[in-house]
CSV table of C-alpha atoms and ligand atoms in Angstrom, one decimal:
chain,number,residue,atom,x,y,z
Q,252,UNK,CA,104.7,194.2,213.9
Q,253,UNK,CA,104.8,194.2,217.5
Q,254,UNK,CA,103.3,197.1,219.2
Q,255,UNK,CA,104.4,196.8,222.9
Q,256,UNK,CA,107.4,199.5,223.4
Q,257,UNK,CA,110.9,197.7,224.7
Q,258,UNK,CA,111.9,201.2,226.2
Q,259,UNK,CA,108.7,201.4,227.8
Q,260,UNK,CA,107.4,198.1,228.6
Q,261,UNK,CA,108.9,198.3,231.9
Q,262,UNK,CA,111.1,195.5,233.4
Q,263,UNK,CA,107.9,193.2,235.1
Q,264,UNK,CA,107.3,192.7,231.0
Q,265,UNK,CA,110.8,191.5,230.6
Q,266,UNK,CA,110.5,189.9,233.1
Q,267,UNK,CA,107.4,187.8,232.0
Q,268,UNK,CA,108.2,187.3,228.8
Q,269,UNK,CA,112.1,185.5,230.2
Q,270,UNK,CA,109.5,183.4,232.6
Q,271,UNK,CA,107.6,182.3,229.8
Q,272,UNK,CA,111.1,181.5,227.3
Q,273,UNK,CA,112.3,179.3,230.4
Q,274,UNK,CA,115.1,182.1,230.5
Q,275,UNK,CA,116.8,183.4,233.6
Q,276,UNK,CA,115.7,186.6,235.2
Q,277,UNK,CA,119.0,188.1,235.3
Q,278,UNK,CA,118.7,188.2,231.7
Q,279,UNK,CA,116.3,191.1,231.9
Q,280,UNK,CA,119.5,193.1,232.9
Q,281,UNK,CA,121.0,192.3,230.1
Q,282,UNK,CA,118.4,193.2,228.4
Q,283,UNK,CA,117.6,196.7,230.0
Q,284,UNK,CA,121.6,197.6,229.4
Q,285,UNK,CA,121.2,196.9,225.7
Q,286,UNK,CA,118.2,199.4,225.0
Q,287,UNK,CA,120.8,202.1,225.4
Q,288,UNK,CA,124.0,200.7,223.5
Q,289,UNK,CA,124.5,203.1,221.0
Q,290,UNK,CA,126.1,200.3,218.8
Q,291,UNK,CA,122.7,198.2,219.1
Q,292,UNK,CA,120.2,199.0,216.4
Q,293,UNK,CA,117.6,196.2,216.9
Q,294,UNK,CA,117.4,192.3,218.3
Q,295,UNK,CA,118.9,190.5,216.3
Q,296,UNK,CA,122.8,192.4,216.8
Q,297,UNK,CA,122.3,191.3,221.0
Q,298,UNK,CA,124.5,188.5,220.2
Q,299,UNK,CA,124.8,187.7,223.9
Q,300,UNK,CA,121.4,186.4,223.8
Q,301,UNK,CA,120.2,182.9,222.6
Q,302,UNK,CA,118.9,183.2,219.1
Q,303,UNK,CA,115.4,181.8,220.2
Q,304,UNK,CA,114.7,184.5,222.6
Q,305,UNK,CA,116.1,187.0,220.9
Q,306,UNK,CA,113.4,185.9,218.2
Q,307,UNK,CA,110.7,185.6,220.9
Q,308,UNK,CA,111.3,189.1,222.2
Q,309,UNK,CA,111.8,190.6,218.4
Q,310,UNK,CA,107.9,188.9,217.9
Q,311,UNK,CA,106.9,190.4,221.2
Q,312,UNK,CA,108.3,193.6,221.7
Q,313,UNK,CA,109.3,197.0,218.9
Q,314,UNK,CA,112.9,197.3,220.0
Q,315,UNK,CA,112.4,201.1,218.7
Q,316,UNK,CA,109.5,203.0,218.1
Q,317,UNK,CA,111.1,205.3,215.3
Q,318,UNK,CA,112.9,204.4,212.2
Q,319,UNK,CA,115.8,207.0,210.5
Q,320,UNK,CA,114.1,208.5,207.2
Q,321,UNK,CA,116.0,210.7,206.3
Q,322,UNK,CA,119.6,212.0,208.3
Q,323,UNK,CA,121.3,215.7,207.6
Q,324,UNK,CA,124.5,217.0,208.3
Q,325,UNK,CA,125.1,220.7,209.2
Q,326,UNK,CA,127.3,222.6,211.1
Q,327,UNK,CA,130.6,220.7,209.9
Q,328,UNK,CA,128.9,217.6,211.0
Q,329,UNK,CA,128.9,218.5,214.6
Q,330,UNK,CA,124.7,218.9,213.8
Q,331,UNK,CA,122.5,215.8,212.5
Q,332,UNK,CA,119.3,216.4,211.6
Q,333,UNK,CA,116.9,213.3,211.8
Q,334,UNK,CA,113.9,213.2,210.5
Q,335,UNK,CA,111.9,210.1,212.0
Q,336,UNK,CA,109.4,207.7,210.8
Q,337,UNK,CA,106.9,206.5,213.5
Q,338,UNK,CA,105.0,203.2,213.2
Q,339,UNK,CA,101.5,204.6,211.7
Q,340,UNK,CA,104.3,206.1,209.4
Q,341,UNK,CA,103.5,209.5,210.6
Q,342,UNK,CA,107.1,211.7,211.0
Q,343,UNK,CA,108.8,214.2,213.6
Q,344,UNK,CA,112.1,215.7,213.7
Q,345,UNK,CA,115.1,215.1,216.1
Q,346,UNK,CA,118.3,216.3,216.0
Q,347,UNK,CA,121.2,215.9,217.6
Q,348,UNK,CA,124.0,218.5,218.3
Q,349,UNK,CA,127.8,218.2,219.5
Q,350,UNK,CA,129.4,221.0,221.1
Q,351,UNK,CA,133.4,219.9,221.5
Q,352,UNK,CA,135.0,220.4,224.6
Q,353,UNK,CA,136.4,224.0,225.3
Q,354,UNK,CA,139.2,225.7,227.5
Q,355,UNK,CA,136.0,226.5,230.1
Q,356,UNK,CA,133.5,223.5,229.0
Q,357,UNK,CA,133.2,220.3,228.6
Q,358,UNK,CA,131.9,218.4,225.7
Q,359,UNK,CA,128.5,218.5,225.6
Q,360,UNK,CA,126.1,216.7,223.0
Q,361,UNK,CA,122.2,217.8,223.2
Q,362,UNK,CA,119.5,216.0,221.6
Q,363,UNK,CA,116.3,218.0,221.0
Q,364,UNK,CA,113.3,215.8,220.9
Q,365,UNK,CA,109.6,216.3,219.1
Q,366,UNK,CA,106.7,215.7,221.5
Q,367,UNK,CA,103.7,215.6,219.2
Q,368,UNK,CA,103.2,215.4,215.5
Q,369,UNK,CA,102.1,219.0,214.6
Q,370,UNK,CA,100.6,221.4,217.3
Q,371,UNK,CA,97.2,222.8,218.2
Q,372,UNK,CA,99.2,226.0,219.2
Q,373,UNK,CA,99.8,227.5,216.2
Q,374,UNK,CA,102.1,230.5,216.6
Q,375,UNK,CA,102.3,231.7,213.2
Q,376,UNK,CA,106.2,232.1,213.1
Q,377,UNK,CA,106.4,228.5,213.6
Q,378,UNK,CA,106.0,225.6,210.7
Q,379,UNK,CA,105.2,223.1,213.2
Q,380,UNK,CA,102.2,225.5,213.9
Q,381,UNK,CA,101.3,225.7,210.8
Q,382,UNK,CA,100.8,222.1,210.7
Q,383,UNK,CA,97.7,222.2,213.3
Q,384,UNK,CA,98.2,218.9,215.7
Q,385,UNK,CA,98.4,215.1,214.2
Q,386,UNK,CA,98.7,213.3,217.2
Q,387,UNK,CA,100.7,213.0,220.7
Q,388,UNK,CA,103.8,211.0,220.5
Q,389,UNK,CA,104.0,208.3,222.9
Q,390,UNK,CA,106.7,208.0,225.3
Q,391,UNK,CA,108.4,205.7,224.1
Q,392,UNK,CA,108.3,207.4,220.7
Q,393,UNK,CA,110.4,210.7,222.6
Q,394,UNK,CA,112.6,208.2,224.3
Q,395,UNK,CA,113.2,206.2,221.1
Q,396,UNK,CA,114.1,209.7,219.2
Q,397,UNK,CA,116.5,210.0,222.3
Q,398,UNK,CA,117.8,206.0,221.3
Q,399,UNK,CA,117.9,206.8,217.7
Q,400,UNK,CA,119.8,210.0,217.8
Q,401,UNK,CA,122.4,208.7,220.2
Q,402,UNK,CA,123.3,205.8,217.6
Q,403,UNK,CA,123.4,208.3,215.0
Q,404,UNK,CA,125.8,210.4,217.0
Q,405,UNK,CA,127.7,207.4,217.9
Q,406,UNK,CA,128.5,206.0,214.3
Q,407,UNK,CA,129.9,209.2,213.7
Q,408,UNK,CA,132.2,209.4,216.8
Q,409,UNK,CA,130.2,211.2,219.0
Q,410,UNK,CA,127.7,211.3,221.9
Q,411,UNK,CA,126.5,209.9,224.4
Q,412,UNK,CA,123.9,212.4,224.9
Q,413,UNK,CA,124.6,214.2,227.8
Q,414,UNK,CA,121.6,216.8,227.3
Q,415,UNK,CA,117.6,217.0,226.4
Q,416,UNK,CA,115.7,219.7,225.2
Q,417,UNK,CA,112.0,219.1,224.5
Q,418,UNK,CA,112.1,221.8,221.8
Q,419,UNK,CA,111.7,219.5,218.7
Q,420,UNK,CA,107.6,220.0,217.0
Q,421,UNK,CA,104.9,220.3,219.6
Q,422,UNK,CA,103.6,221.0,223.1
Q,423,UNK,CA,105.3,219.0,225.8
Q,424,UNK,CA,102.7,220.2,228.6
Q,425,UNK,CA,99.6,219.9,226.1
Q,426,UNK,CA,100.9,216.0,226.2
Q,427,UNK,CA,101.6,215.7,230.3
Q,428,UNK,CA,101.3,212.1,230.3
Q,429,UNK,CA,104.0,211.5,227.6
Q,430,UNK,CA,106.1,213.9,228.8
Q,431,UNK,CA,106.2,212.6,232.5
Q,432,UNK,CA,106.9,209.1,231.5
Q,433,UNK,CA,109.5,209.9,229.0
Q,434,UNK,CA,111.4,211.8,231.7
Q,435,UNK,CA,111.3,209.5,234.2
Q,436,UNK,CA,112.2,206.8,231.8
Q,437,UNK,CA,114.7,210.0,231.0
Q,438,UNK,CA,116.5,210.3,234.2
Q,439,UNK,CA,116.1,206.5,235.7
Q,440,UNK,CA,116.6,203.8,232.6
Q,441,UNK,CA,119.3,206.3,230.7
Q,442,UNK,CA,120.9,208.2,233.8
Q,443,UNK,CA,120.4,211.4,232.3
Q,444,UNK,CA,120.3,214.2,235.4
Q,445,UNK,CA,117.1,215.9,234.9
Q,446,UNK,CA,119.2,219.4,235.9
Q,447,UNK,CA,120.5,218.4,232.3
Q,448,UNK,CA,116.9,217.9,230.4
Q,449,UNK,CA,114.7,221.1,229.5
Q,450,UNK,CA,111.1,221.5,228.8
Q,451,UNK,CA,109.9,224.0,226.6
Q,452,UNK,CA,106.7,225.5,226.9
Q,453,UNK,CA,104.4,228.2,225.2
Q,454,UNK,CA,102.5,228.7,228.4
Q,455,UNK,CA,100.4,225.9,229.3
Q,456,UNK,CA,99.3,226.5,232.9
Q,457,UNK,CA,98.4,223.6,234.3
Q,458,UNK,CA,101.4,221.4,232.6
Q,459,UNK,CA,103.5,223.5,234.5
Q,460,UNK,CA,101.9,222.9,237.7
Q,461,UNK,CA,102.2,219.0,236.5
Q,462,UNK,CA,105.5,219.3,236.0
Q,463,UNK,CA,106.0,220.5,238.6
Q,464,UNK,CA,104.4,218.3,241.0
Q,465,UNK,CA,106.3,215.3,239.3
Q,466,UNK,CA,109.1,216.2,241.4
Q,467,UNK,CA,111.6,216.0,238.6
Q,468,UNK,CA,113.9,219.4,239.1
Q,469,UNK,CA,113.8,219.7,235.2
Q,470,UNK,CA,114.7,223.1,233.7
Q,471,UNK,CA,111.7,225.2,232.3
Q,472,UNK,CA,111.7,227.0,229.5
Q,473,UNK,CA,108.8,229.5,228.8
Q,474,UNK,CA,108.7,230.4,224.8
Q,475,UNK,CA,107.5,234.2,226.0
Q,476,UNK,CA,108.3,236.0,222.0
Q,477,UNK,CA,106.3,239.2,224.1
Q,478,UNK,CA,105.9,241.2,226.8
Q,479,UNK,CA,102.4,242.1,226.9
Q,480,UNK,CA,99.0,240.4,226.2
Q,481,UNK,CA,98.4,242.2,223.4
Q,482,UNK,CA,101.2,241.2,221.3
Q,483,UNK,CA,101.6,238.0,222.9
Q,484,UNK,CA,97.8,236.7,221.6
Q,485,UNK,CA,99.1,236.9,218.6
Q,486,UNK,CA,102.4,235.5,218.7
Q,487,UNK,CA,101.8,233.1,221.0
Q,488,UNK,CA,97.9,232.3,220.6
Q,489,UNK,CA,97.4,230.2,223.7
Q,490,UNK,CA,98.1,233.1,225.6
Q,491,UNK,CA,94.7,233.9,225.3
Q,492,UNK,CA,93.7,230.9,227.3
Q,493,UNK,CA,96.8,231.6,229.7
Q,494,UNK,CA,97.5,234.8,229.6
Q,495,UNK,CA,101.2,236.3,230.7
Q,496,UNK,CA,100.6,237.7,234.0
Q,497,UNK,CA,99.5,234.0,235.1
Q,498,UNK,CA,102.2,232.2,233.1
Q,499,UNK,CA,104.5,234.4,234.8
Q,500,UNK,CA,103.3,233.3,238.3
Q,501,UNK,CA,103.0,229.9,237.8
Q,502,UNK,CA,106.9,229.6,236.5
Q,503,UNK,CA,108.2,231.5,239.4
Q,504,UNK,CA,106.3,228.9,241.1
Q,505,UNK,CA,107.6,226.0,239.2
Q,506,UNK,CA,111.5,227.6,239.8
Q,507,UNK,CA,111.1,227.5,243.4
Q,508,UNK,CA,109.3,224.5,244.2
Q,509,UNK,CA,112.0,222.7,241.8
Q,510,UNK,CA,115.2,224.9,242.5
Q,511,UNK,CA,116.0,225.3,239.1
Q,512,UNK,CA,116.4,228.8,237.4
Q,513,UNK,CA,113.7,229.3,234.9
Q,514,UNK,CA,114.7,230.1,231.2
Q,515,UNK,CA,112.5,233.0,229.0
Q,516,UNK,CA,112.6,231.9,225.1
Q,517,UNK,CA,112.5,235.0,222.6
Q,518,UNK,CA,112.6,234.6,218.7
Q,519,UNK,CA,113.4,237.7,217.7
Q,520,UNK,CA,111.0,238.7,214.6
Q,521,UNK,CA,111.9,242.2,212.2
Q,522,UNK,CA,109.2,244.6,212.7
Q,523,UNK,CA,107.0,242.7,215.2
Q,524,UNK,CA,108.8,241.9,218.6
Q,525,UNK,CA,111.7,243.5,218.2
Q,526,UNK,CA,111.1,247.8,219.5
Q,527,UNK,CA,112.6,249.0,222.6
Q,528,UNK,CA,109.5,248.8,224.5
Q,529,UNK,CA,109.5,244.9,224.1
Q,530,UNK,CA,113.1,244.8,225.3
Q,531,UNK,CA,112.8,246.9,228.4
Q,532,UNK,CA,109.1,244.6,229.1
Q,533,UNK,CA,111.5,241.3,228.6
Q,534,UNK,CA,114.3,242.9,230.6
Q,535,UNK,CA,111.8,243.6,233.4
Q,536,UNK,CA,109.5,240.0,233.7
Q,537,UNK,CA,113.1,238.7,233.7
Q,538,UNK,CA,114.5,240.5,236.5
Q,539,UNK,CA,111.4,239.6,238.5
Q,540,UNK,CA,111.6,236.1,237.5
Q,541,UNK,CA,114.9,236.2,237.9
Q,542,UNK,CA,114.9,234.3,234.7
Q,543,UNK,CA,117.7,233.5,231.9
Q,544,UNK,CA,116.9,235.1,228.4
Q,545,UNK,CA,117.4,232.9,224.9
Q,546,UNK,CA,117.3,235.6,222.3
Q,547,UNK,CA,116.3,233.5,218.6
Q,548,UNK,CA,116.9,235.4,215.6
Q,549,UNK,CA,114.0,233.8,213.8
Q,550,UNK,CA,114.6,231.2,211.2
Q,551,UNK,CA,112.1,232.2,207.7
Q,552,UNK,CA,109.6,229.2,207.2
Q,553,UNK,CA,107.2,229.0,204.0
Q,554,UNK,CA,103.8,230.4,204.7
Q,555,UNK,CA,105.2,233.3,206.7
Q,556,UNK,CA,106.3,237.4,205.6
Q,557,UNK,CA,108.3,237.4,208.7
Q,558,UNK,CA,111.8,236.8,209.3
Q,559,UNK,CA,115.0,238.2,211.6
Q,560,UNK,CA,115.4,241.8,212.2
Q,561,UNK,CA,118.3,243.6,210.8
Q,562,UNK,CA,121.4,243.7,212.6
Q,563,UNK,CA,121.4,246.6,213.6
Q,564,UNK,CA,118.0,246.7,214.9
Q,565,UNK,CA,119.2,243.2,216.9
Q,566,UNK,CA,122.0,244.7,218.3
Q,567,UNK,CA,119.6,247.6,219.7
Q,568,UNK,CA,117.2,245.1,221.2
Q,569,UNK,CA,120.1,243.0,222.9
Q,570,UNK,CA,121.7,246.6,224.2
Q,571,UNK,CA,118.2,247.5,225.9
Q,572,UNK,CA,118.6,243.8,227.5
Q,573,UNK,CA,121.8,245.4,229.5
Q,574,UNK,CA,121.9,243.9,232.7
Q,575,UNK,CA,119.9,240.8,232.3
Q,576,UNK,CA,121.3,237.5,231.5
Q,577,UNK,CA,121.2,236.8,227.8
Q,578,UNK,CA,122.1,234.4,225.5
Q,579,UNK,CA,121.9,234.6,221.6
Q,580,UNK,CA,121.3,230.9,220.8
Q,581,UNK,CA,123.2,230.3,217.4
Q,582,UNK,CA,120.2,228.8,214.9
Q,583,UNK,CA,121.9,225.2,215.0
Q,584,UNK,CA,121.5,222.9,212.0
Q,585,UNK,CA,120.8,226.6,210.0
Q,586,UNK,CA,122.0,224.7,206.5
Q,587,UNK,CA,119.6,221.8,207.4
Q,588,UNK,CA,116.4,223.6,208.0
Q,589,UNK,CA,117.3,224.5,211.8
Q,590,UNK,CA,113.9,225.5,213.8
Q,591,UNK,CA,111.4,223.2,214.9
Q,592,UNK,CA,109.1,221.8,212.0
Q,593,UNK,CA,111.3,223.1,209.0
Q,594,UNK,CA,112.9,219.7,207.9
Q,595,UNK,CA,109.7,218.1,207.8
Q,596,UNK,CA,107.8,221.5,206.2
Q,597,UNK,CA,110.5,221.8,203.8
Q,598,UNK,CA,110.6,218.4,202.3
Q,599,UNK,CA,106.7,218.3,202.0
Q,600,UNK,CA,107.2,221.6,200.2
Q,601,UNK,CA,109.1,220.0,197.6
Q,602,UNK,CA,107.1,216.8,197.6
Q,603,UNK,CA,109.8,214.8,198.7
Q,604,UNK,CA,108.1,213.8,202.0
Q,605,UNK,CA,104.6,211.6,200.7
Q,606,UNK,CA,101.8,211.8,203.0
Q,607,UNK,CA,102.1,208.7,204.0
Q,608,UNK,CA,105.4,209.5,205.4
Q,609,UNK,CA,107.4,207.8,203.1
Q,610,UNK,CA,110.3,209.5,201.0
Q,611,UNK,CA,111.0,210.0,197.2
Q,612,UNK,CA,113.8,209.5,196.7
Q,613,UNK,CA,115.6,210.2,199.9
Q,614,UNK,CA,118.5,212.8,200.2
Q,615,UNK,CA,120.9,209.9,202.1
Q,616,UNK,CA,120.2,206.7,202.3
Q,617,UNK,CA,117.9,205.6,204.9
Q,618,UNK,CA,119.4,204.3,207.7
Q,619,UNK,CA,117.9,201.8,210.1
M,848,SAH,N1,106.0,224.1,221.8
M,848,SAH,C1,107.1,224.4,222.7
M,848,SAH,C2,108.4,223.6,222.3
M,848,SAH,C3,108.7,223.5,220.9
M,848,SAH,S1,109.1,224.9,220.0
M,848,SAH,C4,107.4,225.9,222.7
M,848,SAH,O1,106.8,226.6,221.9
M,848,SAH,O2,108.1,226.3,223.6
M,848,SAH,C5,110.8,225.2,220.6
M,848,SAH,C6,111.2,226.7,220.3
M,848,SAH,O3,111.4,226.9,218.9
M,848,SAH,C7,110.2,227.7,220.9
M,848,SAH,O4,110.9,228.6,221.7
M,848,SAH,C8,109.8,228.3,219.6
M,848,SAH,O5,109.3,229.6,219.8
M,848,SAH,C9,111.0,228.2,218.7
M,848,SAH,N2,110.7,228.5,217.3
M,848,SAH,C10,109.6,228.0,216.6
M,848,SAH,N3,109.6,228.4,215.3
M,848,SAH,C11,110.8,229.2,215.2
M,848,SAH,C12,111.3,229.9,214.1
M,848,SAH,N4,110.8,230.0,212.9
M,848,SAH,N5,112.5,230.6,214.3
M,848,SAH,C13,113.1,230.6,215.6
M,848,SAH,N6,112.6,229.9,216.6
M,848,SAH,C14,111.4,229.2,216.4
M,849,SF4,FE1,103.6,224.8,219.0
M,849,SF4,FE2,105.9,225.7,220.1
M,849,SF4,FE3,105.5,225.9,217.4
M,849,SF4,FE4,104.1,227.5,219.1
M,849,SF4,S1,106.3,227.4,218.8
M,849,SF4,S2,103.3,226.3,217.3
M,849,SF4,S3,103.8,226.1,220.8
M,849,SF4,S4,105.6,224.0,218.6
């Protein structure tokens, strides 16, 4: 099995390996246009290449770093739910959502990426946190997701991608090096506008200062779930590391020095973050942050007594949000295990998921 990453390798190893096939150089654009054909699922379909070097590059180079497992439908089919196989067989979740054009907007399809298998955080709402960390992904293994999901969407008449959320399983900004990479390969190799590509964080300060001295006017999400240190160190337990008064500073910083209008993530747990006094905190940092609010009802997981308030205490917690700017994010993917880490949680639960990442049986044939 090769090991060098095609989306990755970078076009002076294209380059090298054409020299040494006695092929033409302009051959390399050929071959840099075809890593994002959604139609184009490995080597051997780039029929505008000469078999031998589409052989030669197949023996040289991993054309994609993930492999489909398993693939879920929800939402009518306008949400697929990937759950991908990495080479040490190790697996992370992608999924890919389609929103259909509307009187006031414009089709949009958003493709939400993992960044590391498991995560050191461990916020105890979350199954990915309850996981503990596996490994980083690589970049090309978050790029790839971004690969595989757009073909997915694309046999099923939809996509391109025209949005990125890093809000799959793990820490983007306890993985900088990854993350940086995968957005540059992102915004320059695919095209995407980084205004259209979010990072989500649970409060790593110096990733955010990374970030932003990339350069890359991505938007920032902070995953806040409280308003004050006490209840944040335990929602949210690297806030004890980096607590909110300096998270708060150093995304204010981040949204001027980029120009981008920072976002405030809330998953709204029953009987834990969801008072008055919470509210009026959130409705406060956001104002002086000027920051959007994402209200998440919160999804159950195994291993976890918590769940989503009752309406009517959510409708009380979004009226004490008055004036801010809020949105309720709809739990997308909800009949395929929607939040981060549940696919994956789930189908371990039920031992259909083998530790060594392979699947018995599978739900739907695996796809390529
Ligand atoms: N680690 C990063 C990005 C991945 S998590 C972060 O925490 O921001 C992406 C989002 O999913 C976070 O806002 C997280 O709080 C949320 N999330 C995790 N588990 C959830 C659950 N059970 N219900 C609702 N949202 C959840
Ligand atoms: Fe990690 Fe984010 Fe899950 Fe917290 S919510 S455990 S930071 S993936």
């Amino acid at each position: 099995m090769p090991t060098r990453a095609l989306s990755t390798a970078g076009e002076d190893a294209v380059l090298d390996a054409l020299a040494r096939q006695g092929e033409p150089a302009w051959r390399a654009r050929q071959i840099q246009a075809a890593i994002w054909q959604p139609f184009v699922g490995d080597f051997d379909e780039l029929l505008q290449l000469p078999a031998t070097l589409r052989r030669a590059l197949a023996a040289e180079f991993a054309f994609s770093t993930v492999s489909i497992a398993t693939e879920l439908l929800a939402d009518g089919g306008e949400t697929i739910k990937l759950l991908c196989r990495l080479g040490d067989g190790q697996t992370i979740e992608t999924v890919a959502m389609e929103t259909p054009a509307r009187a006031d907007s414009r089709r949009r399809s958003t493709v939400c990426v993992s960044s590391q298998v498991g995560c050191a955080v461990g916020c105890p709402f979350c199954a990915t946190g309850h996981m503990g960390l596996r490994r980083n992904c690589t970049a090309a293994e978050i790029v790839d997701q971004v690969r595989a999901a757009c073909r997915a969407l694309h046999s099923r008449g939809m996509g391109p991608a025209t949005h990125i959320v890093y809000m799959g399983m793990g820490e983007p900004l306890a993985n900088v090096p990854a993350t940086l990479e995968s957005l540059r390969s992102l915004t320059e190799d695919a095209g995407i506008s980084a205004r259209r590509i979010t990072v989500s964080t649970s409060g790593v300060v110096p990733g955010i200062e990374q970030l932003a001295a990339s350069g890359m006017p991505v938007t920032l999400a902070v995953s806040l779930h409280a308003a004050t240190d006490e209840l944040r160190n335990r929602l949210v337990p690297i806030n004890r590391t980096y607590p909110l008064g300096k998270v708060l500073d150093t995304a204010c910083r981040y949204a001027e020095q980029s120009g981008r209008r920072i976002s405030f993530e809330w998953c709204l747990i029953g009987g834990v973050n969801d008072s008055i006094e919470q509210a009026e905190g959130l409705r406060d940092l956001a104002r002086r942050a000027q920051a959007h609010i994402n209200v998440i009802p919160m999804n159950r997981i195994d291993g976890s007594p918590w769940g989503p308030p009752e309406p009517e205490v959510a409708r009380r917690f979004l009226g004490a949000l008055r004036g801010a700017r809020v949105t309720v994010r709809d739990t997308r993917g909800g009949d395929a295990d929607a939040a981060c880490g549940q696919l994956r949680a789930d189908l371990e639960a039920r031992r259909i998921l083998r530790p060594d990442g392979t699947l018995s049986p599978p739900r739907v044939p695996a796809r390529a």
